[in-house]
Amino acid sequence: MFSWNLLGILLWVVIILYFVFVVQNIRKRRITMIIKKHCRFSWPNFLLDILEVVVLLVGLGAMFTKTILDNPDLEDTSEISSHIIYQPLVMDTGTGNSSYVTINSKKKKMGAQTYTFYRSGKRVKVSSDFATVAYGKNPLDLNAERVPYKVEQLKQMDKKYQKAYVAIYTATYKKIWQNGIGMHAGHNAMTYYLIRIPDASFIKQK
């Protein structure tokens, strides 16, 4: 089965081959200019060098951005498919007060919080970069605003699970040529955990 990601691989190969061509071409023209014209500089040759390098940098920058720095619009259904699953939280009744989620904060300059919770008997630990804890009346906090959750649907889950559930959002790159350029076609674009609890008393800090 053909994969659109081969398109991205092919484009990277083209850029690498073009880089080799540019290096050899500049060197060859420079040697020719020195031997045949007995000079080390000419404006036409210099401008051609600049043009070849600019084309290389533009192509390299475009592919680097598309491959490494890709930041898809999660609401663009032409390139992204997504779904949300809702699962009830299981209360942790271990040492200390019972809780739905445990927050571990590392005291470091670049440290990040991690959230630990239980669902369907399974222990889950996620980074705060891809998760948030929402409590109180509003089921959607500011950290989760960048994810296209539907507030009305979350409110329905509030009633169903008594405000104790996790809403797992998963976005996937569609298998189309536009995503193949960055070699993302068919791959996961984002997984985000919205951990919903009744109030702050169900949080355990570490």
mmCIF file of C-alpha atoms in Angstrom:
data_model
loop_
_atom_site.group_PDB
_atom_site.id
_atom_site.type_symbol
_atom_site.label_atom_id
_atom_site.label_comp_id
_atom_site.label_asym_id
_atom_site.label_seq_id
_atom_site.Cartn_x
_atom_site.Cartn_y
_atom_site.Cartn_z
ATOM 1 C CA MET A 1 0.000 0.000 0.000
ATOM 2 C CA PHE A 2 1.371 3.388 -1.022
ATOM 3 C CA SER A 3 2.133 5.824 1.780
ATOM 4 C CA TRP A 4 2.022 9.566 1.207
ATOM 5 C CA ASN A 5 4.943 9.843 3.648
ATOM 6 C CA LEU A 6 7.172 8.579 0.834
ATOM 7 C CA LEU A 7 6.573 11.973 -0.775
ATOM 8 C CA GLY A 8 8.268 13.684 2.176
ATOM 9 C CA ILE A 9 11.175 11.247 2.036
ATOM 10 C CA LEU A 10 11.556 11.891 -1.697
ATOM 11 C CA LEU A 11 11.580 15.666 -1.158
ATOM 12 C CA TRP A 12 14.298 15.340 1.502
ATOM 13 C CA VAL A 13 16.356 13.236 -0.912
ATOM 14 C CA VAL A 14 15.913 15.923 -3.578
ATOM 15 C CA ILE A 15 17.106 18.626 -1.163
ATOM 16 C CA ILE A 16 20.162 16.573 -0.183
ATOM 17 C CA LEU A 17 21.025 15.935 -3.842
ATOM 18 C CA TYR A 18 20.513 19.630 -4.626
ATOM 19 C CA PHE A 19 22.857 20.531 -1.756
ATOM 20 C CA VAL A 20 25.546 18.274 -3.245
ATOM 21 C CA PHE A 21 24.923 19.826 -6.674
ATOM 22 C CA VAL A 22 25.242 23.379 -5.301
ATOM 23 C CA VAL A 23 28.538 22.634 -3.554
ATOM 24 C CA GLN A 24 30.029 20.950 -6.610
ATOM 25 C CA ASN A 25 28.649 23.504 -9.047
ATOM 26 C CA ILE A 26 30.008 26.495 -7.097
ATOM 27 C CA ARG A 27 33.387 24.786 -6.781
ATOM 28 C CA LYS A 28 33.494 23.874 -10.495
ATOM 29 C CA ARG A 29 32.556 27.382 -11.693
ATOM 30 C CA ARG A 30 35.079 28.931 -9.357
ATOM 31 C CA ILE A 31 37.919 26.693 -10.588
ATOM 32 C CA THR A 32 36.920 27.337 -14.205
ATOM 33 C CA MET A 33 36.887 31.089 -13.604
ATOM 34 C CA ILE A 34 40.359 31.020 -12.060
ATOM 35 C CA ILE A 35 41.912 28.801 -14.745
ATOM 36 C CA LYS A 36 40.267 30.202 -17.879
ATOM 37 C CA LYS A 37 39.591 33.831 -16.950
ATOM 38 C CA HIS A 38 42.430 34.273 -14.458
ATOM 39 C CA CYS A 39 40.218 36.044 -11.952
ATOM 40 C CA ARG A 40 38.801 35.150 -8.581
ATOM 41 C CA PHE A 41 35.603 37.190 -8.664
ATOM 42 C CA SER A 42 32.875 38.107 -11.125
ATOM 43 C CA TRP A 43 29.451 39.532 -10.449
ATOM 44 C CA PRO A 44 27.521 37.069 -12.671
ATOM 45 C CA ASN A 45 29.183 34.127 -10.953
ATOM 46 C CA PHE A 46 28.652 35.623 -7.493
ATOM 47 C CA LEU A 47 24.941 36.312 -8.165
ATOM 48 C CA LEU A 48 24.462 32.773 -9.440
ATOM 49 C CA ASP A 49 26.063 31.459 -6.230
ATOM 50 C CA ILE A 50 23.670 33.550 -4.171
ATOM 51 C CA LEU A 51 20.647 32.356 -6.186
ATOM 52 C CA GLU A 52 21.553 28.681 -5.776
ATOM 53 C CA VAL A 53 22.137 29.081 -2.019
ATOM 54 C CA VAL A 54 18.877 31.011 -1.537
ATOM 55 C CA VAL A 55 16.879 28.316 -3.345
ATOM 56 C CA LEU A 56 18.544 25.690 -1.130
ATOM 57 C CA LEU A 57 17.811 27.599 2.086
ATOM 58 C CA VAL A 58 14.180 28.232 1.125
ATOM 59 C CA GLY A 59 13.623 24.569 0.323
ATOM 60 C CA LEU A 60 15.429 23.430 3.466
ATOM 61 C CA GLY A 61 13.514 25.885 5.651
ATOM 62 C CA ALA A 62 10.145 24.884 4.181
ATOM 63 C CA MET A 63 10.785 21.173 4.692
ATOM 64 C CA PHE A 64 12.192 21.670 8.198
ATOM 65 C CA THR A 65 9.117 23.681 9.182
ATOM 66 C CA LYS A 66 6.714 21.160 7.674
ATOM 67 C CA THR A 67 8.519 18.148 9.153
ATOM 68 C CA ILE A 68 9.811 19.293 12.567
ATOM 69 C CA LEU A 69 7.902 22.456 13.467
ATOM 70 C CA ASP A 70 4.503 21.471 12.090
ATOM 71 C CA ASN A 71 1.675 23.011 14.133
ATOM 72 C CA PRO A 72 -1.625 21.807 12.662
ATOM 73 C CA ASP A 73 -4.951 23.564 13.067
ATOM 74 C CA LEU A 74 -6.968 21.076 15.127
ATOM 75 C CA GLU A 75 -10.198 22.422 13.628
ATOM 76 C CA ASP A 76 -9.037 21.913 10.041
ATOM 77 C CA THR A 77 -11.041 18.798 9.161
ATOM 78 C CA SER A 78 -9.464 18.688 5.697
ATOM 79 C CA GLU A 79 -6.115 17.605 7.191
ATOM 80 C CA ILE A 80 -7.000 16.406 10.712
ATOM 81 C CA SER A 81 -9.428 13.766 11.960
ATOM 82 C CA SER A 82 -10.250 13.599 15.663
ATOM 83 C CA HIS A 83 -12.344 11.873 18.273
ATOM 84 C CA ILE A 84 -12.987 12.130 22.015
ATOM 85 C CA ILE A 85 -13.571 9.266 24.421
ATOM 86 C CA TYR A 86 -14.928 9.696 27.939
ATOM 87 C CA GLN A 87 -13.999 7.336 30.765
ATOM 88 C CA PRO A 88 -14.996 7.523 34.442
ATOM 89 C CA LEU A 89 -12.259 8.139 36.994
ATOM 90 C CA VAL A 90 -11.542 5.625 39.743
ATOM 91 C CA MET A 91 -10.874 7.066 43.171
ATOM 92 C CA ASP A 92 -7.464 6.356 44.700
ATOM 93 C CA THR A 93 -8.029 5.247 48.293
ATOM 94 C CA GLY A 94 -4.375 4.600 49.113
ATOM 95 C CA THR A 95 -2.317 6.360 51.760
ATOM 96 C CA GLY A 96 -3.618 9.763 52.785
ATOM 97 C CA ASN A 97 -6.882 11.313 51.661
ATOM 98 C CA SER A 98 -8.840 9.695 48.846
ATOM 99 C CA SER A 99 -8.366 11.490 45.559
ATOM 100 C CA TYR A 100 -9.084 11.295 41.843
ATOM 101 C CA VAL A 101 -5.804 12.832 40.681
ATOM 102 C CA THR A 102 -2.304 13.246 42.084
ATOM 103 C CA ILE A 103 -0.195 16.198 40.980
ATOM 104 C CA ASN A 104 3.572 15.843 41.116
ATOM 105 C CA SER A 105 5.485 19.120 40.738
ATOM 106 C CA LYS A 106 9.245 18.960 40.245
ATOM 107 C CA LYS A 107 11.069 21.909 41.751
ATOM 108 C CA LYS A 108 13.248 22.644 38.724
ATOM 109 C CA LYS A 109 13.693 25.592 36.390
ATOM 110 C CA MET A 110 12.413 23.599 33.421
ATOM 111 C CA GLY A 111 10.336 21.201 35.461
ATOM 112 C CA ALA A 112 6.809 20.251 34.487
ATOM 113 C CA GLN A 113 3.900 18.899 36.473
ATOM 114 C CA THR A 114 2.639 15.382 35.957
ATOM 115 C CA TYR A 115 -0.870 14.160 36.667
ATOM 116 C CA THR A 116 -1.574 10.623 37.840
ATOM 117 C CA PHE A 117 -5.091 9.184 37.836
ATOM 118 C CA TYR A 118 -6.904 5.857 37.551
ATOM 119 C CA ARG A 119 -9.420 4.820 34.901
ATOM 120 C CA SER A 120 -10.927 1.376 34.409
ATOM 121 C CA GLY A 121 -8.433 -0.028 36.907
ATOM 122 C CA LYS A 122 -5.451 1.353 34.989
ATOM 123 C CA ARG A 123 -2.969 3.880 36.345
ATOM 124 C CA VAL A 124 -2.240 6.737 33.942
ATOM 125 C CA LYS A 125 0.550 9.310 34.261
ATOM 126 C CA VAL A 126 0.628 12.270 31.873
ATOM 127 C CA SER A 127 2.562 15.515 31.557
ATOM 128 C CA SER A 128 0.809 18.820 32.184
ATOM 129 C CA ASP A 129 1.889 19.815 28.659
ATOM 130 C CA PHE A 130 -0.815 17.495 27.356
ATOM 131 C CA ALA A 131 -3.281 17.432 30.222
ATOM 132 C CA THR A 132 -5.200 19.677 32.573
ATOM 133 C CA VAL A 133 -7.426 19.356 35.620
ATOM 134 C CA ALA A 134 -10.793 21.099 35.591
ATOM 135 C CA TYR A 135 -13.049 21.438 38.625
ATOM 136 C CA GLY A 136 -15.946 23.587 39.737
ATOM 137 C CA LYS A 137 -18.871 24.658 37.563
ATOM 138 C CA ASN A 138 -16.963 25.091 34.306
ATOM 139 C CA PRO A 139 -15.935 21.721 32.784
ATOM 140 C CA LEU A 140 -13.411 23.424 30.505
ATOM 141 C CA ASP A 141 -10.503 25.413 31.962
ATOM 142 C CA LEU A 142 -8.205 27.887 30.207
ATOM 143 C CA ASN A 143 -5.447 25.348 29.560
ATOM 144 C CA ALA A 144 -7.800 23.179 27.503
ATOM 145 C CA GLU A 145 -9.180 26.053 25.414
ATOM 146 C CA ARG A 146 -6.707 25.222 22.625
ATOM 147 C CA VAL A 147 -8.350 21.825 22.216
ATOM 148 C CA PRO A 148 -11.712 21.736 20.388
ATOM 149 C CA TYR A 149 -13.786 20.237 23.200
ATOM 150 C CA LYS A 150 -17.533 20.953 23.117
ATOM 151 C CA VAL A 151 -18.756 22.492 26.356
ATOM 152 C CA GLU A 152 -22.307 21.172 25.962
ATOM 153 C CA GLN A 153 -21.009 17.638 25.553
ATOM 154 C CA LEU A 154 -18.773 18.039 28.602
ATOM 155 C CA LYS A 155 -21.770 19.200 30.637
ATOM 156 C CA GLN A 156 -23.634 16.062 29.601
ATOM 157 C CA MET A 157 -20.692 13.991 30.818
ATOM 158 C CA ASP A 158 -20.762 15.979 34.085
ATOM 159 C CA LYS A 159 -24.260 14.624 34.719
ATOM 160 C CA LYS A 160 -23.426 11.099 33.566
ATOM 161 C CA TYR A 161 -20.229 10.673 35.599
ATOM 162 C CA GLN A 162 -20.905 13.109 38.495
ATOM 163 C CA LYS A 163 -17.992 15.321 37.362
ATOM 164 C CA ALA A 164 -15.428 12.527 37.730
ATOM 165 C CA TYR A 165 -14.127 11.480 34.321
ATOM 166 C CA VAL A 166 -11.356 12.004 31.804
ATOM 167 C CA ALA A 167 -12.043 13.292 28.285
ATOM 168 C CA ILE A 168 -9.286 11.988 26.000
ATOM 169 C CA TYR A 169 -8.962 13.955 22.775
ATOM 170 C CA THR A 170 -7.007 12.322 19.948
ATOM 171 C CA ALA A 171 -6.157 14.015 16.650
ATOM 172 C CA THR A 172 -4.670 12.145 13.688
ATOM 173 C CA TYR A 173 -3.147 13.414 10.455
ATOM 174 C CA LYS A 174 -5.218 12.277 7.490
ATOM 175 C CA LYS A 175 -3.543 10.142 4.842
ATOM 176 C CA ILE A 176 -3.283 12.860 2.204
ATOM 177 C CA TRP A 177 -0.362 14.282 0.230
ATOM 178 C CA GLN A 178 -0.352 17.584 2.153
ATOM 179 C CA ASN A 179 0.495 15.676 5.353
ATOM 180 C CA GLY A 180 2.823 13.365 3.458
ATOM 181 C CA ILE A 181 5.157 16.284 2.716
ATOM 182 C CA GLY A 182 5.994 16.480 6.419
ATOM 183 C CA MET A 183 5.897 12.661 6.760
ATOM 184 C CA HIS A 184 2.964 12.902 9.186
ATOM 185 C CA ALA A 185 0.241 11.142 7.176
ATOM 186 C CA GLY A 186 -1.580 8.628 9.358
ATOM 187 C CA HIS A 187 0.372 9.603 12.488
ATOM 188 C CA ASN A 188 -0.867 10.982 15.784
ATOM 189 C CA ALA A 189 -1.037 14.779 15.827
ATOM 190 C CA MET A 190 -2.053 15.216 19.468
ATOM 191 C CA THR A 191 -3.461 13.388 22.474
ATOM 192 C CA TYR A 192 -4.839 15.554 25.272
ATOM 193 C CA TYR A 193 -6.351 14.614 28.643
ATOM 194 C CA LEU A 194 -9.014 16.775 30.246
ATOM 195 C CA ILE A 195 -9.271 15.435 33.801
ATOM 196 C CA ARG A 196 -12.607 16.471 35.296
ATOM 197 C CA ILE A 197 -13.152 16.336 39.074
ATOM 198 C CA PRO A 198 -15.890 17.779 41.327
ATOM 199 C CA ASP A 199 -13.668 20.132 43.327
ATOM 200 C CA ALA A 200 -10.078 20.768 44.477
ATOM 201 C CA SER A 201 -10.455 18.525 47.546
ATOM 202 C CA PHE A 202 -10.091 15.503 45.249
ATOM 203 C CA ILE A 203 -6.538 16.550 44.278
ATOM 204 C CA LYS A 204 -3.512 15.129 46.057
ATOM 205 C CA GLN A 205 -0.268 17.132 45.875
ATOM 206 C CA LYS A 206 3.224 15.639 45.964
#
